XYZ file of C-alpha atoms in Angstrom:
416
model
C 13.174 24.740 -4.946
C 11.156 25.118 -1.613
C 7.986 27.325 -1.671
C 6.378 26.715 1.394
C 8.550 26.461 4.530
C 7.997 25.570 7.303
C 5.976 28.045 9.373
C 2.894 28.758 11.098
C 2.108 31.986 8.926
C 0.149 30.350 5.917
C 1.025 31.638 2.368
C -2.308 33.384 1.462
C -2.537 32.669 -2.510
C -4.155 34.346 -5.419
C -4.942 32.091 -8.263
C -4.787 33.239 -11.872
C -6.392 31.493 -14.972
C -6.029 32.598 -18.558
C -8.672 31.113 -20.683
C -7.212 30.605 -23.891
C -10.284 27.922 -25.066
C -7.690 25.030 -25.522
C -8.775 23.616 -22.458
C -11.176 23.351 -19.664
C -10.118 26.197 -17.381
C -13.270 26.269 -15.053
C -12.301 22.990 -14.096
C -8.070 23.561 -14.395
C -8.846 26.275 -12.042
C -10.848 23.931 -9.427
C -7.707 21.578 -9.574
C -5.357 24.447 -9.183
C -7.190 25.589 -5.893
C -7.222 21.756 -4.756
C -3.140 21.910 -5.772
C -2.291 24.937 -3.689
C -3.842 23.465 -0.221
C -2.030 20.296 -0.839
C 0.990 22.583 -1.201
C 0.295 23.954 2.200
C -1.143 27.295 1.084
C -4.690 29.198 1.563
C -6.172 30.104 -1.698
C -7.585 33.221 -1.263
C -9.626 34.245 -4.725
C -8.968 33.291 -8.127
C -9.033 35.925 -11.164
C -9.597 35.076 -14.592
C -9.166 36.677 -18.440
C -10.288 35.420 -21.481
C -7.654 36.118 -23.785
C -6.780 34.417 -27.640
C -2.846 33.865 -26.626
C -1.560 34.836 -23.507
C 0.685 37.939 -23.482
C 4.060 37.266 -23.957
C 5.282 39.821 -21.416
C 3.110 39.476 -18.097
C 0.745 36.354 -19.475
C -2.278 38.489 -19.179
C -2.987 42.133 -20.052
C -2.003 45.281 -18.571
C -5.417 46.015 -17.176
C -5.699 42.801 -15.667
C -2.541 43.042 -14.141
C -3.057 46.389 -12.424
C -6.078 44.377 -11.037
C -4.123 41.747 -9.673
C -1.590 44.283 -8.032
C -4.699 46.186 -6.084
C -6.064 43.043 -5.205
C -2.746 41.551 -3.636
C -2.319 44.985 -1.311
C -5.720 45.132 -0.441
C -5.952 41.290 0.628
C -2.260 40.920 1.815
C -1.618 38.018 -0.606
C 2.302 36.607 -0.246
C 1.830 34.290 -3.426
C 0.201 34.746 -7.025
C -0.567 31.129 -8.515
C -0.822 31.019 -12.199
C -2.776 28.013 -14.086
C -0.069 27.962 -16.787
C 3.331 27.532 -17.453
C 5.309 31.028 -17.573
C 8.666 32.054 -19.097
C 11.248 33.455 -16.751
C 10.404 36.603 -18.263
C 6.619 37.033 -17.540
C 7.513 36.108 -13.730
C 9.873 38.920 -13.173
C 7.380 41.470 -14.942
C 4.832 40.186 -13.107
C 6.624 40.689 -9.910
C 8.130 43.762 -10.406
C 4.960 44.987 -11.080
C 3.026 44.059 -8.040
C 5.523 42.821 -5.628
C 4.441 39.420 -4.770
C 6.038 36.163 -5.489
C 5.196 34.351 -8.586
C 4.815 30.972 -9.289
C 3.112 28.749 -12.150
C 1.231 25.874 -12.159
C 4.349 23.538 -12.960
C 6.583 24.730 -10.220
C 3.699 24.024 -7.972
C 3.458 20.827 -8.742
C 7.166 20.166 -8.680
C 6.993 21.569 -4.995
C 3.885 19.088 -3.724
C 6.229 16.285 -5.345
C 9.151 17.584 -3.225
C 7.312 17.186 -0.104
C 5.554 13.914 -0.571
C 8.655 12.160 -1.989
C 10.363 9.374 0.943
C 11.703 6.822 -0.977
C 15.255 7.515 -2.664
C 14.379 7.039 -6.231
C 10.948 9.018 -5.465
C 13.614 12.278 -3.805
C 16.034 11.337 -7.060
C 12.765 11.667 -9.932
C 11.645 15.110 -8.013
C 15.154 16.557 -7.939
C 15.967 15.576 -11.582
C 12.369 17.403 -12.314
C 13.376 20.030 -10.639
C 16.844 20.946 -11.950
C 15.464 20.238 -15.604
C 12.909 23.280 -15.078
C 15.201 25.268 -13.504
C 18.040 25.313 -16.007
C 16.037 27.139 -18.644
C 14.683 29.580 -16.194
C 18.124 30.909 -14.366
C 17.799 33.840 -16.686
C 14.449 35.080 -15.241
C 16.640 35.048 -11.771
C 17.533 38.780 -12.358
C 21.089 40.667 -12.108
C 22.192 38.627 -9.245
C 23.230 35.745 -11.575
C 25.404 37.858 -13.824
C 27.767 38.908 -11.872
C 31.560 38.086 -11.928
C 32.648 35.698 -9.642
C 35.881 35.497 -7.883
C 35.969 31.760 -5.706
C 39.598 30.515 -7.158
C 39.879 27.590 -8.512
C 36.130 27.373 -8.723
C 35.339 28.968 -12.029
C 37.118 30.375 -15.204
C 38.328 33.792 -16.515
C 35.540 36.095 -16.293
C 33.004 33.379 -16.017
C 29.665 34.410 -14.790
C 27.351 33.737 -11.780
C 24.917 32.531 -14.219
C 27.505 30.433 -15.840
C 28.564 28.599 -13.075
C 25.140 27.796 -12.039
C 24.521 26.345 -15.008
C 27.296 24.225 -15.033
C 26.554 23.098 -11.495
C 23.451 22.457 -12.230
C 24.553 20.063 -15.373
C 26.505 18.656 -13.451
C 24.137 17.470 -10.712
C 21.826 16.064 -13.461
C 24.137 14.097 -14.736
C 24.994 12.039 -11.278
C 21.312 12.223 -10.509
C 20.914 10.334 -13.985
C 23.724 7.887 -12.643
C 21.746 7.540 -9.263
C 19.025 6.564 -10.746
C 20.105 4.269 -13.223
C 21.069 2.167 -10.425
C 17.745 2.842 -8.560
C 16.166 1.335 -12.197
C 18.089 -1.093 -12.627
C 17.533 -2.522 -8.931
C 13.736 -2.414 -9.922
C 14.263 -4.305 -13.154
C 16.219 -7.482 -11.578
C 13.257 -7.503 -8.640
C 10.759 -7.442 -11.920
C 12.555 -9.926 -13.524
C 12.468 -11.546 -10.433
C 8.719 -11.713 -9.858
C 8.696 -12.838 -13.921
C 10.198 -15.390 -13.152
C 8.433 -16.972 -10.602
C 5.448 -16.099 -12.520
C 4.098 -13.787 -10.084
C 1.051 -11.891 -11.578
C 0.930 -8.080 -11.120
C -1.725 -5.627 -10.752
C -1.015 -1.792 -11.098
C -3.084 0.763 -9.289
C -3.105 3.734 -11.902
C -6.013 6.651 -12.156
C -6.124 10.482 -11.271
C -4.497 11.879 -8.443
C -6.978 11.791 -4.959
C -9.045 9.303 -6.264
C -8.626 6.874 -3.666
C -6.089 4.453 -4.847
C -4.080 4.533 -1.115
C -7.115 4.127 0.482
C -8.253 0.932 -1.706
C -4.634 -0.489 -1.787
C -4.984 0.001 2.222
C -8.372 -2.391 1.947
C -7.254 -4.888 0.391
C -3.460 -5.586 2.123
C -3.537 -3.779 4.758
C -0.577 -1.923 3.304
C -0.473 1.136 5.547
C -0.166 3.524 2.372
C -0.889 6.957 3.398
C -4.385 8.143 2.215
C -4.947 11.435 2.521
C -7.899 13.884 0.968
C -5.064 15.411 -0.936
C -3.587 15.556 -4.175
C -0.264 13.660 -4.630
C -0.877 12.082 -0.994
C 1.303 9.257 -2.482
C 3.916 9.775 -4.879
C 6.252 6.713 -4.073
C 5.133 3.033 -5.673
C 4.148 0.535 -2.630
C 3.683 -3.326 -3.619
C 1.909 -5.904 -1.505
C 0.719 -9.425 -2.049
C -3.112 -10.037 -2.212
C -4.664 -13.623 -2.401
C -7.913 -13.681 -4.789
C -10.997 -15.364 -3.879
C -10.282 -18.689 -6.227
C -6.816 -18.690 -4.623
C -4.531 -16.960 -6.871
C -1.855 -14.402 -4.990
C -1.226 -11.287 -7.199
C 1.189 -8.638 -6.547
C -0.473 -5.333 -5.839
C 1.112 -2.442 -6.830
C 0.228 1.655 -6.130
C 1.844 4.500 -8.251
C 1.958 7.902 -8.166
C -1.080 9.447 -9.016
C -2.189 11.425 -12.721
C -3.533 15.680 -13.196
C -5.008 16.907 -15.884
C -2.495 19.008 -18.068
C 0.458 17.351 -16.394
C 4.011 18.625 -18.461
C 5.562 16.052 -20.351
C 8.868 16.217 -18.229
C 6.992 15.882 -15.133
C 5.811 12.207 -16.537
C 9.349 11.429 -17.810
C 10.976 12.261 -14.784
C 8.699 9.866 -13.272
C 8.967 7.266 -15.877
C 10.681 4.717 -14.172
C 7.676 4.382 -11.513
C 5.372 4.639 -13.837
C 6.787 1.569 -15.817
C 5.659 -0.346 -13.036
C 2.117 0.268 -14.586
C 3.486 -0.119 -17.929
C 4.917 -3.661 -16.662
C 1.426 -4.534 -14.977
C -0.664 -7.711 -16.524
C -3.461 -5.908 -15.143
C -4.007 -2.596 -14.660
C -7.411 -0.631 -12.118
C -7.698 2.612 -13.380
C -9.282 3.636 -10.322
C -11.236 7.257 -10.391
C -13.555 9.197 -8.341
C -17.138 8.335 -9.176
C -18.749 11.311 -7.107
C -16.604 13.706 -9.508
C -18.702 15.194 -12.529
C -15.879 14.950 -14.805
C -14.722 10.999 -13.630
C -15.335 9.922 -17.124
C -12.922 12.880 -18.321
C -10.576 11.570 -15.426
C -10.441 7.735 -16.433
C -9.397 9.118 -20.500
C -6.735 11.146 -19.111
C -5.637 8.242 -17.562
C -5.865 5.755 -20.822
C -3.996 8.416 -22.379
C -1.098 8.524 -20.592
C -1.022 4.964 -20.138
C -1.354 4.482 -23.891
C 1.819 6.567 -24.041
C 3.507 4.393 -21.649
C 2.852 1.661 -24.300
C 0.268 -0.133 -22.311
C -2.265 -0.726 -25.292
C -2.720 -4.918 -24.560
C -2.678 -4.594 -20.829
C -6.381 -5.645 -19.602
C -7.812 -2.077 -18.161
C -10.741 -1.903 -15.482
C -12.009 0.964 -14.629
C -13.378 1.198 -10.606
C -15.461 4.042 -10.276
C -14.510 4.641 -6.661
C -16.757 6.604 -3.696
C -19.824 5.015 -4.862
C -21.219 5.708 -1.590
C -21.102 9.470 -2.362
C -23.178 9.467 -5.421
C -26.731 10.536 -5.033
C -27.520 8.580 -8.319
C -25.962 5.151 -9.148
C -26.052 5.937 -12.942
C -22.562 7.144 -14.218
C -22.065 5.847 -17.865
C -18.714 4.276 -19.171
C -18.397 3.674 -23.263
C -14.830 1.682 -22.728
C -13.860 -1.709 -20.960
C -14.497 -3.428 -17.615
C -16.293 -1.362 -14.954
C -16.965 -1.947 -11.261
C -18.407 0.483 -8.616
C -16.968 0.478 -5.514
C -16.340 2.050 -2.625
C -12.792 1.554 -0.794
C -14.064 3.470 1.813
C -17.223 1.399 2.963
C -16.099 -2.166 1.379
C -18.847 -2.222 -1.209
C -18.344 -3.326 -4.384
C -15.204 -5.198 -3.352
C -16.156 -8.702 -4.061
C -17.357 -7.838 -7.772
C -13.624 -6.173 -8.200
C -11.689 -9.029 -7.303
C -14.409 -11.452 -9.608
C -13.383 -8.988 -12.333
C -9.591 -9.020 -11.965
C -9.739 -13.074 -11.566
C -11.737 -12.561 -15.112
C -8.891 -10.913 -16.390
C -5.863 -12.668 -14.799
C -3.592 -13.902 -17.907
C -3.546 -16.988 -19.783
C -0.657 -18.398 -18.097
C -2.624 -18.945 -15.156
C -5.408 -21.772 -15.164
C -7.589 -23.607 -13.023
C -6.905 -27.306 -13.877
C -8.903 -30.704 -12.477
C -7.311 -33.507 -12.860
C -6.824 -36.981 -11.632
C -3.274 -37.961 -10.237
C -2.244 -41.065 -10.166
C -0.980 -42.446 -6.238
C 2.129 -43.461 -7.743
C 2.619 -39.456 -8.826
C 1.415 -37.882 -4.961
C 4.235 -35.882 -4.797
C 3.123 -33.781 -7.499
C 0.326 -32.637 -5.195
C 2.814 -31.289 -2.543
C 4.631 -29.598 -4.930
C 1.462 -28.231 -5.687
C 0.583 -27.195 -2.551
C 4.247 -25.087 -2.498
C 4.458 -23.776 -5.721
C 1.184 -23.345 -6.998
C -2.546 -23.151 -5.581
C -4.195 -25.975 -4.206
C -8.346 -25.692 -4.362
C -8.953 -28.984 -3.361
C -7.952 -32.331 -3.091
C -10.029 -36.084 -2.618
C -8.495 -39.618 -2.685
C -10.902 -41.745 -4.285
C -10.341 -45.635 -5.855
C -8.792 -44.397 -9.252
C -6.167 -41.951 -7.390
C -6.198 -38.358 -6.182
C -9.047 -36.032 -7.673
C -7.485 -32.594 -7.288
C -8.151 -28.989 -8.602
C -5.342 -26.273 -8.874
C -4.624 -22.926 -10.148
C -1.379 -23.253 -11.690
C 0.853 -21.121 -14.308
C 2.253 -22.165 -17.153
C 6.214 -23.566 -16.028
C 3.993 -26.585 -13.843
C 1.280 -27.203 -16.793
C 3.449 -29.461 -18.473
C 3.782 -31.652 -15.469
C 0.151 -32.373 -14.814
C -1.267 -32.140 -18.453
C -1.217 -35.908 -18.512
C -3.459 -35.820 -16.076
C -6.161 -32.750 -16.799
C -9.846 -33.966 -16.593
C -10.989 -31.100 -19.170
């Protein structure tokens, strides 16, 4: 389901928003024209309509549409964009009618996923997304699809075109399904893993282009691709980071959130998204210079309230802090730092607030160790975190961060 290929004539796009009142579409609009560069295309002009429902035929009215048709001849535009969902019927009316391609916001995003996916469960997610959209829409694919086919062996008695496809297409979903099962459970034994040796995770979540690559870059060194586009990273990338008080958390990034994002789009990418859902803590990282980053980190909570993710310890970064002409930008929920990934400020505070938040398993202890019990500090200094150490007359005067599994070894000897 390629829309762009590869070529050096850009697809010049026309944008098309119906305003129904149940959302935002000023601002769905802005995000659509941000959506269609990443997808590789030039939006041209955008064209809106007010309308109570949209119309079940073309998805706006006949007026409108005529509008749309001069416009497209006049400006030589190759691709109409709308900011909805559309039924296989309303795209062939609307192409028939003015002889452009059609595509809605969905099928968009599906094709920025397809190009941004490398990893093979990130290629597995996007096909299964795609072929799930698809099915339902073969209809809209025009006579073509109904005719008779004749491959032997290949289909049955007067089986149709559109048949088969279906059936193919069934088929492929269900050993994409099987792919990624393995795919999941791979991740799951590597989580269990990390559980195991207590490793502490932290999940990089928030709206898509706010900066979480480039943060995630700042911090490990991770080599994440950061780009000023949405969807720059769509594939989960996890790297160790060592906290200023000594603790080592894993660092995780994850694909990123839009505003009015289909349900099967975030079920298709479930499986990544459980690494959030896994986190103990989670940066809901958003772009500060944005008017609407408050509306960006709730979109956010929402979703990850879906995910079941209620208890996890949230804190939102209000990212490219250096942008802002005023400091003030007011948050009613949680943990907040300003920051910039960018510049480096507001680092330091970010890490003191994710030590604040790192889970009760994990402890700073002082204690006094007996000379007779030394060894317990080089285990220490291999399993856990060792602050500091002093041998003094009564024995060795040490404080550690350690987790839970190695508190019942030293308890005996805890100061406070």
């Amino acid at each position: 389901m390629e829309l762009f290929e590869t070529q050096e004539k850009i697809d010049r796009a026309l944008l098309v928003s119906v305003d129904t009142g149940d959302f935002d579409a000023e601002s769905s609009l802005s995000e659509l024209f941000e959506l269609t560069e990443s997808a590789g295309a030039k939006p041209v002009a955008s064209i809106s309509q007010k309308l109570e429902r949209p119309d079940t035929a073309t998805c706006v009215g006949s007026g409108k549409l005529i509008e749309i048709k001069e416009f497209c001849e006049a400006e030589e535009i190759d691709l109409i964009i709308f900011d909805c969902e559309l039924s296989p019927t309303q795209i062939r009316n609307i192409e028939q009618e003015t002889d452009v391609r059609v595509v809605d916001r969905t099928t968009l995003i599906l094709d920025i996923f397809s190009q941004r996916a490398r990893s093979k469960e990130g290629k597995l997610q996007v096909e299964l997304a795609q072929l799930k959209y698809s099915l339902p829409r073969l209809t809209g694919k025009g006579i073509a699809l109904s005719r008779l086919g004749g491959g032997i062996g290949t289909r049955g008695p007067g089986e149709t075109k559109l048949e088969t496809d279906k059936r193919h297409i069934r088929r492929r979903m269900e050993t994409v399904k099987a792919q990624l099962k393995e795919v999941e459970n791979h991740r799951n034994e590597l989580r269990r893993r990390r559980e195991k040796n207590s490793v502490i995770t932290v999940a990089i979540v928030g709206y898509t282009n706010a900066g979480k690559s480039t943060l995630m870059n700042y911090l490990t060194e991770a080599g994440v691709l950061a780009e000023d586009k949405l969807f720059a990273t769509l594939d989960p990338t996890s790297r160790s980071l060592k906290l200023p008080q000594g603790v080592t958390v894993m660092l995780i990034d994850t694909v990123g959130f839009v505003r009015r994002l289909p349900h099967h789009l975030v079920e298709a990418f479930k499986s990544t998204l459980e690494e959030a859902a896994k986190a103990d803590i989670i940066l809901n990282v958003c772009d500060a210079s944005d008017e609407e980053a408050t509306l960006h980190l709730e979109v956010t909570r929402d979703i990850l309230k879906e995910l079941g993710c209620g208890e996890t310890p949230i804190i939102s970064v209000l990212n490219k802090c250096d942008l802002l002409e005023s400091q003030t930008i007011d948050i009613d929920f949680g943990t907040s730092v300003k920051i910039s990934a960018k510049t480096g400020e507001g680092i330091e505070n970010l890490l003191v607030a994710i030590e604040e938040n790192l889970p009760v398993r994990v402890k700073k202890v002082k204690m006094l160790v007996p000379f007779s019990k030394a060894s317990l500090i080089a285990e220490i200094r291999q399993t856990a975190t060792l602050l500091s150490e002093e041998y003094t007359a009564e024995g060795i005067l040490a404080e550690a961060i350690i987790d839970e599994k190695f508190w019942h070894k030293v308890r005996d000897y805890a100061l406070d």
